[in-house]
Tab-separated table of C-alpha atoms in Angstrom:
chain	number	residue	atom	x	y	z
A	1	MET	CA	0.004	-0.008	0.025
A	2	SER	CA	1.543	3.405	-1.088
A	3	THR	CA	2.353	5.788	1.614
A	4	VAL	CA	0.092	8.326	-0.162
A	5	LEU	CA	-2.844	6.418	1.154
A	6	ARG	CA	-1.916	6.658	4.786
A	7	PRO	CA	-4.862	8.318	6.565
A	8	SER	CA	-4.506	11.527	8.342
A	9	TRP	CA	-7.473	11.537	10.703
A	10	HIS	CA	-7.522	7.741	11.202
A	11	PHE	CA	-4.748	6.772	13.591
A	12	THR	CA	-2.012	4.522	12.251
A	13	THR	CA	1.256	3.605	13.708
A	14	ALA	CA	4.630	4.630	12.201
A	15	ASP	CA	5.725	1.153	11.208
A	16	ARG	CA	4.040	-1.592	13.060
A	17	TRP	CA	0.910	-3.824	13.485
A	18	LEU	CA	-2.327	-2.370	15.095
A	19	ASN	CA	-5.616	-3.848	15.916
A	20	ASP	CA	-8.158	-3.506	18.774
A	21	PRO	CA	-8.383	-0.099	20.666
A	22	ASN	CA	-7.672	-0.521	24.345
A	23	GLY	CA	-7.597	1.535	27.507
A	24	LEU	CA	-9.539	4.566	26.418
A	25	VAL	CA	-9.198	7.133	29.169
A	26	TYR	CA	-9.252	10.971	29.646
A	27	HIS	CA	-6.627	12.449	31.899
A	28	ASP	CA	-5.695	15.999	32.513
A	29	GLY	CA	-7.016	17.407	29.144
A	30	THR	CA	-5.599	14.550	27.024
A	31	TYR	CA	-7.328	11.641	25.464
A	32	HIS	CA	-5.364	8.338	25.777
A	33	LEU	CA	-5.643	5.639	23.190
A	34	PHE	CA	-3.929	2.262	23.895
A	35	PHE	CA	-4.144	-0.473	21.321
A	36	GLN	CA	-3.130	-3.965	20.412
A	37	SER	CA	0.285	-3.757	18.770
A	38	ASN	CA	3.276	-5.719	17.811
A	39	PRO	CA	6.279	-3.579	18.941
A	40	SER	CA	8.739	-5.009	16.303
A	41	GLU	CA	6.854	-5.651	13.049
A	42	ALA	CA	3.794	-5.099	11.012
A	43	THR	CA	2.283	-8.404	11.628
A	44	TRP	CA	0.181	-9.956	14.407
A	45	GLY	CA	2.339	-11.340	17.206
A	46	GLU	CA	4.006	-10.550	20.453
A	47	MET	CA	0.875	-8.640	21.388
A	48	SER	CA	1.484	-5.601	23.635
A	49	TRP	CA	-0.223	-2.255	24.285
A	50	GLY	CA	0.789	0.620	22.123
A	51	HIS	CA	0.020	4.172	23.179
A	52	ALA	CA	-1.247	7.326	21.436
A	53	THR	CA	-2.536	10.604	22.758
A	54	SER	CA	-4.619	13.474	21.444
A	55	THR	CA	-6.207	16.824	22.676
A	56	ASP	CA	-8.813	16.913	19.834
A	57	LEU	CA	-9.640	13.246	19.100
A	58	VAL	CA	-8.542	13.811	15.511
A	59	HIS	CA	-4.773	14.262	15.507
A	60	TRP	CA	-2.870	11.555	17.383
A	61	THR	CA	0.747	11.307	18.628
A	62	ASP	CA	2.221	7.713	18.533
A	63	LEU	CA	4.110	7.154	21.839
A	64	GLY	CA	5.345	3.669	21.053
A	65	THR	CA	4.823	0.693	23.365
A	66	ALA	CA	3.338	1.179	26.747
A	67	ILE	CA	2.980	-2.382	28.170
A	68	PRO	CA	5.136	-4.833	26.248
A	69	ALA	CA	4.645	-8.681	26.028
A	70	SER	CA	6.819	-10.663	28.314
A	71	ALA	CA	8.384	-14.172	28.032
A	72	GLU	CA	5.305	-15.604	29.788
A	73	GLU	CA	2.413	-13.575	28.546
A	74	MET	CA	1.139	-11.512	25.736
A	75	VAL	CA	-0.849	-8.470	26.669
A	76	PHE	CA	-4.304	-8.722	25.108
A	77	SER	CA	-7.084	-6.284	25.074
A	78	GLY	CA	-8.602	-4.385	28.109
A	79	SER	CA	-9.268	-1.002	29.491
A	80	ALA	CA	-7.815	1.734	31.647
A	81	VAL	CA	-9.253	3.855	34.524
A	82	VAL	CA	-8.074	6.733	36.644
A	83	ASP	CA	-8.341	5.745	40.280
A	84	THR	CA	-8.954	9.181	41.703
A	85	GLU	CA	-10.114	7.813	45.110
A	86	ASN	CA	-7.111	5.449	45.484
A	87	THR	CA	-9.454	2.462	45.838
A	88	ALA	CA	-6.716	0.084	44.729
A	89	GLY	CA	-4.000	1.549	46.892
A	90	PHE	CA	-1.637	2.434	44.098
A	91	GLY	CA	-1.850	6.139	44.777
A	92	ALA	CA	-4.521	8.708	44.277
A	93	GLY	CA	-4.949	9.530	40.609
A	94	ALA	CA	-3.048	6.358	39.524
A	95	MET	CA	-3.881	5.189	35.984
A	96	VAL	CA	-4.673	1.484	36.146
A	97	ALA	CA	-4.865	-0.814	33.062
A	98	VAL	CA	-6.924	-3.945	33.227
A	99	TYR	CA	-5.828	-6.262	30.496
A	100	THR	CA	-6.025	-9.885	29.466
A	101	SER	CA	-2.872	-11.966	30.220
A	102	SER	CA	-2.618	-14.546	27.401
A	103	TYR	CA	-0.209	-16.915	29.116
A	104	ARG	CA	2.296	-19.020	27.146
A	105	ALA	CA	5.213	-21.377	27.918
A	106	PRO	CA	7.202	-21.183	30.090
A	107	SER	CA	4.459	-19.868	32.279
A	108	PRO	CA	2.809	-22.542	34.442
A	109	ARG	CA	-0.558	-20.962	33.363
A	110	ALA	CA	0.341	-21.495	29.604
A	111	GLY	CA	-2.881	-21.734	27.526
A	112	VAL	CA	-4.948	-19.753	30.010
A	113	GLN	CA	-6.388	-16.213	29.697
A	114	ALA	CA	-6.858	-14.195	32.894
A	115	GLN	CA	-7.216	-10.561	33.904
A	116	SER	CA	-4.336	-8.559	35.149
A	117	LEU	CA	-3.305	-5.064	36.176
A	118	ALA	CA	-0.599	-2.607	35.268
A	119	ILE	CA	-0.133	0.723	36.967
A	120	SER	CA	1.237	4.199	35.988
A	121	ASN	CA	1.760	6.951	38.457
A	122	ASP	CA	3.048	9.487	35.832
A	123	GLY	CA	0.030	9.868	33.687
A	124	GLY	CA	0.584	6.843	31.382
A	125	THR	CA	4.160	7.498	30.502
A	126	THR	CA	5.610	4.483	32.284
A	127	TRP	CA	3.992	1.214	33.500
A	128	ARG	CA	4.662	-1.553	35.880
A	129	ARG	CA	2.852	-4.846	36.301
A	130	TYR	CA	0.959	-5.549	39.487
A	131	GLU	CA	2.900	-8.080	41.657
A	132	GLY	CA	-0.409	-9.875	42.471
A	133	ASN	CA	-1.400	-10.702	38.854
A	134	PRO	CA	-3.635	-12.063	37.756
A	135	VAL	CA	-6.482	-10.633	39.608
A	136	LEU	CA	-9.210	-12.691	37.975
A	137	ASP	CA	-8.408	-16.203	36.819
A	138	VAL	CA	-11.186	-18.862	36.188
A	139	GLY	CA	-8.778	-21.198	34.451
A	140	ALA	CA	-10.331	-20.634	31.022
A	141	SER	CA	-8.629	-20.511	27.659
A	142	GLU	CA	-10.961	-18.044	26.010
A	143	PHE	CA	-11.754	-15.365	28.715
A	144	ARG	CA	-10.753	-11.950	27.638
A	145	ASP	CA	-11.148	-8.236	26.845
A	146	PRO	CA	-12.149	-6.697	30.210
A	147	TYR	CA	-14.110	-3.390	29.890
A	148	VAL	CA	-13.880	-1.592	33.287
A	149	PHE	CA	-15.595	1.569	34.484
A	150	ARG	CA	-16.751	3.228	37.717
A	151	HIS	CA	-20.417	2.952	38.629
A	152	GLN	CA	-21.455	4.972	41.738
A	153	ASP	CA	-19.403	3.337	44.622
A	154	HIS	CA	-17.774	0.380	42.832
A	155	TRP	CA	-15.958	-0.807	39.780
A	156	VAL	CA	-17.683	-2.841	37.015
A	157	MET	CA	-15.872	-5.299	34.672
A	158	VAL	CA	-17.614	-6.782	31.600
A	159	VAL	CA	-15.484	-9.587	30.137
A	160	ALA	CA	-16.171	-12.085	27.338
A	161	GLU	CA	-16.307	-15.842	27.535
A	162	SER	CA	-15.589	-15.888	23.834
A	163	THR	CA	-16.427	-19.431	22.805
A	164	ASN	CA	-19.343	-19.757	25.358
A	165	HIS	CA	-21.051	-16.740	23.725
A	166	ARG	CA	-21.434	-15.216	27.207
A	167	LEU	CA	-20.554	-11.922	28.866
A	168	ASP	CA	-19.687	-11.980	32.553
A	169	ILE	CA	-20.293	-8.821	34.725
A	170	TYR	CA	-18.026	-8.525	37.794
A	171	THR	CA	-17.845	-5.921	40.490
A	172	SER	CA	-15.029	-4.761	42.744
A	173	GLY	CA	-14.314	-2.303	45.457
A	174	ASP	CA	-10.526	-2.078	44.759
A	175	LEU	CA	-9.799	-3.346	41.201
A	176	ARG	CA	-7.976	-6.277	42.765
A	177	SER	CA	-10.706	-8.604	44.031
A	178	TRP	CA	-13.706	-9.330	41.664
A	179	THR	CA	-17.144	-10.889	42.373
A	180	LEU	CA	-19.338	-12.327	39.584
A	181	ALA	CA	-22.668	-10.246	39.655
A	182	SER	CA	-24.442	-11.481	36.523
A	183	THR	CA	-24.172	-12.780	32.986
A	184	VAL	CA	-25.528	-11.904	29.609
A	185	GLY	CA	-26.138	-14.830	27.024
A	186	PRO	CA	-25.604	-17.108	25.401
A	187	ALA	CA	-27.905	-15.415	22.865
A	188	TRP	CA	-28.005	-13.501	19.593
A	189	VAL	CA	-25.123	-14.257	17.299
A	190	THR	CA	-23.486	-17.505	18.295
A	191	GLY	CA	-21.590	-18.489	15.082
A	192	GLY	CA	-18.417	-16.836	15.944
A	193	LEU	CA	-16.293	-15.688	18.900
A	194	TRP	CA	-17.573	-12.974	21.196
A	195	GLU	CA	-14.983	-10.294	21.864
A	196	CYS	CA	-14.405	-6.784	23.157
A	197	PRO	CA	-17.563	-5.962	24.993
A	198	ALA	CA	-18.280	-2.495	26.301
A	199	LEU	CA	-21.134	-1.111	28.356
A	200	VAL	CA	-21.551	2.537	27.702
A	201	SER	CA	-23.786	5.162	29.290
A	202	VAL	CA	-25.267	7.191	26.384
A	203	PRO	CA	-27.286	10.457	26.350
A	204	THR	CA	-30.821	10.525	24.874
A	205	ALA	CA	-32.616	13.163	23.096
A	206	ASP	CA	-34.830	13.997	26.056
A	207	GLY	CA	-31.762	14.719	28.218
A	208	GLU	CA	-31.725	11.455	30.043
A	209	ARG	CA	-29.267	8.589	29.655
A	210	THR	CA	-29.562	4.957	28.917
A	211	TRP	CA	-27.100	2.000	28.444
A	212	ALA	CA	-25.683	0.525	25.264
A	213	LEU	CA	-24.007	-2.893	25.240
A	214	LEU	CA	-21.438	-3.119	22.558
A	215	LEU	CA	-20.306	-6.627	21.294
A	216	SER	CA	-17.966	-7.695	18.576
A	217	VAL	CA	-18.356	-11.131	16.754
A	218	ASN	CA	-15.902	-12.888	14.529
A	219	PRO	CA	-16.883	-14.251	12.129
A	220	GLY	CA	-20.596	-13.520	11.679
A	221	GLY	CA	-20.497	-9.845	10.757
A	222	PRO	CA	-22.896	-8.000	8.428
A	223	THR	CA	-20.637	-8.883	5.422
A	224	GLY	CA	-19.515	-12.293	6.634
A	225	GLY	CA	-16.289	-11.273	8.428
A	226	SER	CA	-16.003	-9.718	11.766
A	227	GLY	CA	-18.573	-7.087	12.968
A	228	SER	CA	-20.031	-5.255	15.899
A	229	LEU	CA	-23.453	-5.188	17.440
A	230	TYR	CA	-25.369	-3.141	19.998
A	231	VAL	CA	-28.287	-3.617	22.329
A	232	LEU	CA	-29.915	-0.873	24.354
A	233	GLY	CA	-31.091	-1.548	27.846
A	234	ASP	CA	-30.886	-0.783	31.601
A	235	PHE	CA	-28.007	-1.312	34.064
A	236	ASP	CA	-28.223	-1.098	37.784
A	237	GLY	CA	-24.513	-1.452	38.393
A	238	TYR	CA	-24.797	-5.262	38.708
A	239	ALA	CA	-26.900	-6.548	35.730
A	240	PHE	CA	-27.702	-5.446	32.212
A	241	VAL	CA	-31.297	-5.947	31.056
A	242	PRO	CA	-32.139	-5.397	27.337
A	243	GLU	CA	-35.146	-3.212	26.451
A	244	ALA	CA	-38.241	-5.273	25.969
A	245	GLY	CA	-38.378	-6.792	22.557
A	246	ASP	CA	-34.981	-5.318	21.542
A	247	GLU	CA	-32.787	-7.351	19.264
A	248	PRO	CA	-29.182	-6.657	18.578
A	249	ARG	CA	-28.472	-4.266	15.698
A	250	TRP	CA	-25.402	-3.769	13.672
A	251	LEU	CA	-23.390	-0.764	14.945
A	252	ASP	CA	-21.803	-0.471	11.533
A	253	HIS	CA	-22.797	-2.161	8.211
A	254	GLY	CA	-19.432	-1.959	6.624
A	255	HIS	CA	-16.617	-4.531	6.239
A	256	ASP	CA	-14.222	-2.835	8.505
A	257	TYR	CA	-15.423	-1.845	12.008
A	258	TYR	CA	-14.433	-3.981	14.898
A	259	ALA	CA	-13.870	-3.902	18.671
A	260	PRO	CA	-15.410	-0.427	19.441
A	261	VAL	CA	-15.017	0.667	23.045
A	262	ALA	CA	-15.624	4.018	24.738
A	263	TRP	CA	-13.862	6.621	26.884
A	264	GLY	CA	-15.673	6.058	30.176
A	265	ASN	CA	-14.626	9.279	31.975
A	266	VAL	CA	-15.075	12.125	29.631
A	267	PRO	CA	-15.886	15.164	31.740
A	268	ASP	CA	-18.694	16.579	29.691
A	269	GLY	CA	-20.536	13.201	29.593
A	270	ARG	CA	-20.289	12.564	25.816
A	271	ALA	CA	-20.199	8.944	24.772
A	272	LEU	CA	-17.246	8.672	22.569
A	273	THR	CA	-16.144	5.522	20.750
A	274	ILE	CA	-13.369	4.393	18.401
A	275	ALA	CA	-12.924	1.015	16.583
A	276	TRP	CA	-10.458	-0.923	14.616
A	277	ALA	CA	-10.926	-0.036	10.889
A	278	ASP	CA	-10.156	-3.481	9.577
A	279	SER	CA	-11.564	-7.014	9.341
A	280	TRP	CA	-10.054	-10.247	10.821
A	281	GLN	CA	-11.139	-11.818	7.530
A	282	TYR	CA	-8.025	-10.278	5.674
A	283	ALA	CA	-6.303	-7.785	7.977
A	284	ARG	CA	-3.135	-10.006	8.033
A	285	ASP	CA	-3.109	-10.071	4.211
A	286	LEU	CA	-3.043	-6.226	3.689
A	287	PRO	CA	0.264	-5.085	2.387
A	288	PRO	CA	2.297	-3.211	4.998
A	289	ALA	CA	3.279	0.376	4.000
A	290	PRO	CA	5.221	-0.084	6.473
A	291	TRP	CA	2.282	0.303	8.860
A	292	ARG	CA	-0.492	-2.178	8.927
A	293	GLY	CA	-3.933	-1.444	10.582
A	294	ALA	CA	-5.876	1.842	11.217
A	295	MET	CA	-8.384	3.144	13.695
A	296	SER	CA	-11.794	4.499	12.796
A	297	LEU	CA	-12.764	8.064	13.358
A	298	VAL	CA	-13.961	8.879	16.850
A	299	ARG	CA	-17.771	8.661	16.996
A	300	GLU	CA	-20.061	10.487	19.338
A	301	LEU	CA	-23.130	8.433	20.289
A	302	ASP	CA	-26.607	9.407	21.417
A	303	VAL	CA	-29.952	7.607	21.401
A	304	VAL	CA	-32.866	8.822	19.187
A	305	THR	CA	-36.252	7.424	18.302
A	306	GLY	CA	-36.538	5.992	14.779
A	307	PRO	CA	-39.623	6.151	12.470
A	308	ASP	CA	-40.686	2.713	13.639
A	309	GLY	CA	-40.817	4.023	17.251
A	310	ARG	CA	-37.871	1.952	18.342
A	311	ARG	CA	-34.957	3.700	20.104
A	312	GLN	CA	-31.652	3.489	18.269
A	313	LEU	CA	-28.078	4.664	18.402
A	314	ARG	CA	-27.016	7.718	16.358
A	315	GLN	CA	-23.363	8.115	15.486
A	316	ARG	CA	-21.707	11.332	14.528
A	317	PRO	CA	-18.043	11.612	13.549
A	318	VAL	CA	-15.590	13.876	15.387
A	319	LEU	CA	-13.941	15.713	12.471
A	320	GLY	CA	-11.070	18.090	12.200
A	321	SER	CA	-11.117	21.491	10.637
A	322	ASP	CA	-8.068	20.979	8.424
A	323	SER	CA	-9.679	18.989	5.689
A	324	SER	CA	-6.840	18.743	3.176
A	325	GLY	CA	-4.257	16.387	1.738
A	326	SER	CA	-5.704	12.882	2.192
A	327	VAL	CA	-8.898	13.971	3.750
A	328	SER	CA	-12.170	15.123	2.119
A	329	VAL	CA	-15.576	15.485	3.719
A	330	SER	CA	-18.675	15.616	1.445
A	331	ARG	CA	-22.175	16.298	2.774
A	332	MET	CA	-25.307	16.055	0.716
A	333	THR	CA	-29.100	15.523	0.866
A	334	LEU	CA	-30.458	13.175	-1.724
A	335	PRO	CA	-34.038	12.062	-2.814
A	336	CYS	CA	-34.958	8.645	-1.288
A	337	GLY	CA	-38.541	8.044	-2.104
A	338	ALA	CA	-40.203	5.499	-4.273
A	339	GLY	CA	-38.607	5.130	-7.738
A	340	THR	CA	-35.244	6.634	-6.682
A	341	LEU	CA	-32.025	4.951	-7.888
A	342	LEU	CA	-28.867	6.946	-7.495
A	343	ASP	CA	-25.191	6.232	-7.537
A	344	ILE	CA	-22.766	8.362	-5.727
A	345	THR	CA	-19.290	7.800	-7.206
A	346	VAL	CA	-15.951	8.698	-5.489
A	347	THR	CA	-13.124	8.265	-7.951
A	348	ASP	CA	-9.349	9.124	-8.475
A	349	ASP	CA	-8.425	11.904	-10.823
A	350	ALA	CA	-7.923	9.527	-13.756
A	351	ARG	CA	-11.336	7.889	-13.041
A	352	THR	CA	-9.633	4.460	-13.071
A	353	GLU	CA	-10.744	3.489	-9.618
A	354	GLU	CA	-13.973	4.304	-7.748
A	355	LEU	CA	-16.046	3.601	-4.768
A	356	VAL	CA	-19.913	3.600	-5.495
A	357	LEU	CA	-22.680	4.279	-3.109
A	358	ASN	CA	-26.033	3.216	-4.380
A	359	VAL	CA	-29.383	4.628	-3.004
A	360	ASP	CA	-32.393	2.395	-3.868
A	361	GLY	CA	-35.627	4.118	-2.882
A	362	ASP	CA	-37.865	1.176	-3.600
A	363	ALA	CA	-35.785	-1.369	-1.681
A	364	ARG	CA	-35.030	1.259	0.870
A	365	THR	CA	-31.296	0.279	0.916
A	366	LEU	CA	-27.891	2.003	0.877
A	367	THR	CA	-25.127	-0.133	-0.697
A	368	VAL	CA	-21.371	0.565	-0.583
A	369	ASP	CA	-19.430	-1.134	-3.443
A	370	ARG	CA	-15.772	-1.192	-3.452
A	371	SER	CA	-15.301	-3.832	-6.302
A	372	ARG	CA	-13.713	-1.246	-8.512
A	373	CYS	CA	-11.473	0.320	-5.903
A	374	GLY	CA	-8.312	-1.697	-6.063
A	375	THR	CA	-7.739	-5.442	-5.407
A	376	MET	CA	-8.660	-6.621	-1.976
A	377	PRO	CA	-6.862	-9.760	-0.539
A	378	SER	CA	-8.281	-12.993	-1.811
A	379	ALA	CA	-9.658	-13.724	1.766
A	380	ALA	CA	-12.113	-10.886	1.374
A	381	THR	CA	-15.336	-12.850	0.407
A	382	ALA	CA	-17.502	-9.651	-0.077
A	383	VAL	CA	-16.907	-6.416	-1.904
A	384	ARG	CA	-20.379	-4.878	-1.186
A	385	ALA	CA	-22.103	-3.979	1.967
A	386	THR	CA	-25.887	-3.089	2.280
A	387	ALA	CA	-27.911	-1.410	4.984
A	388	PRO	CA	-31.637	-0.782	5.329
A	389	LEU	CA	-32.795	2.817	5.229
A	390	PRO	CA	-35.704	4.331	7.191
A	391	PRO	CA	-38.885	5.265	5.194
A	392	VAL	CA	-37.823	8.905	4.449
A	393	GLU	CA	-38.167	11.018	1.244
A	394	GLU	CA	-34.809	12.722	1.649
A	395	LEU	CA	-31.550	11.126	2.863
A	396	ASP	CA	-28.607	13.024	4.361
A	397	VAL	CA	-25.334	11.517	3.596
A	398	THR	CA	-21.788	12.473	4.857
A	399	ILE	CA	-18.843	10.807	3.250
A	400	VAL	CA	-15.317	10.985	4.781
A	401	VAL	CA	-12.541	9.961	2.556
A	402	ASP	CA	-9.114	9.732	4.364
A	403	GLY	CA	-6.467	7.990	2.428
A	404	SER	CA	-7.299	4.234	2.431
A	405	VAL	CA	-10.308	4.484	4.799
A	406	VAL	CA	-13.713	5.717	3.963
A	407	GLU	CA	-16.501	6.240	6.439
A	408	VAL	CA	-20.154	6.957	5.502
A	409	PHE	CA	-22.817	8.380	7.836
A	410	ALA	CA	-26.421	8.367	6.523
A	411	ALA	CA	-29.889	8.973	7.883
A	412	ASP	CA	-28.790	11.355	10.539
A	413	GLY	CA	-26.023	8.955	11.639
A	414	THR	CA	-28.291	6.000	12.186
A	415	VAL	CA	-26.827	4.050	9.229
A	416	THR	CA	-22.882	3.936	9.028
A	417	PHE	CA	-20.292	2.148	6.957
A	418	CYS	CA	-16.504	1.934	7.487
A	419	GLU	CA	-14.431	0.588	4.641
A	420	ARG	CA	-10.771	-0.023	3.930
A	421	LEU	CA	-9.842	0.481	0.288
A	422	MET	CA	-6.940	-0.869	-1.876
A	423	ALA	CA	-7.067	2.120	-4.245
A	424	THR	CA	-3.620	2.939	-5.644
A	425	SER	CA	-4.194	6.702	-5.912
A	426	PRO	CA	-6.302	9.159	-3.834
A	427	LEU	CA	-10.030	9.409	-4.430
A	428	THR	CA	-10.683	13.076	-5.034
A	429	GLN	CA	-13.689	13.366	-7.231
A	430	LEU	CA	-17.378	12.892	-6.356
A	431	GLU	CA	-20.437	12.745	-8.582
A	432	VAL	CA	-24.091	11.903	-7.980
A	433	LEU	CA	-25.677	9.978	-10.957
A	434	ASP	CA	-29.395	9.310	-11.464
A	435	VAL	CA	-29.187	5.801	-12.802
A	436	GLY	CA	-32.814	5.284	-13.541
A	437	GLN	CA	-35.993	6.822	-12.278
A	438	ARG	CA	-38.507	3.942	-11.792
A	439	VAL	CA	-42.186	4.230	-12.726
């Protein structure tokens, strides 16, 4: 992949592998993004936590490796918190990472996944492992991705039993001793692994708040590869109860949106998420440039009521003000009633490669087609992604093109797509074509 297609607003490392976002935490005016990373090369392996920071959620500084793998464990996904009340005894204001230890030989726990702690007393610059690790070990081989947050007077952990298609909710007073409070599942999508859960407090249009349970599945996503779901419901600090009759819905309908998690301590109360803008179906096969892997844009979530009366998540991108170079942002309002059939094409200057968005008013669908936008790895089994649209006569669409990543936000942010592209030159031209008015 040519360096000309490195994104600007979608975080990438300088020269190494990147996948799931981890440890999202706000501290002293800075947003911290930790992530799964191989410190030495652009392929999966020796999984460690990389570290990046931002003050605007758009421009990120890569700080290298924060928590490296050791001889006995790889450092899998997890979260981070600021322990302002010193509940764990590591010092007031300590930053505490809660991560999955994926043990390997020569560890006596080889083959086990358990939850462990690392501590920083300098705002995330340096880290040390807790000498009492692991803090939660049930002897399981597929038990990972703790999402930890403060709820009133205690800590909550949501962690995945990946092959059992179950989420466990634990509570703790000190981050070191955990008690199982409740479970979610098995239910919903059970054809692939359950990973990277998050339980997020989200504002609603009427000024209240509700809870969204985010869950990633691999495979079994909307296009056959990996994907991410959400369910709205209530949470009392110990158990999550889905809204009556609510079924999981895709958080994103594209090929490349996985492991979304949220900053849990943003002072203004916004629900902010970020995801890995790739798919496990082919991420290892994408050519390094020399980086491999990208993050999505940060998205701000809230809950709105759809035309069918159901509450649903709305996602709006956090954008920069310096749209230039690899980045273009296009906003438009299009007809979407009966008989409408439109193509939105985004092409390179030579018009040899193009991404096509199709609006079908009769079928009430929006389709993103990347079949003519470079050659995807052979493992990519689908080149088109389709989402249902609400029954509206006009459709608002925002398209963010940033190097090799495109994100689409439609229907007031209730329909989204995230796509990685293999185009060999930047996509700079946009055109709307009426491809057939039906009668």
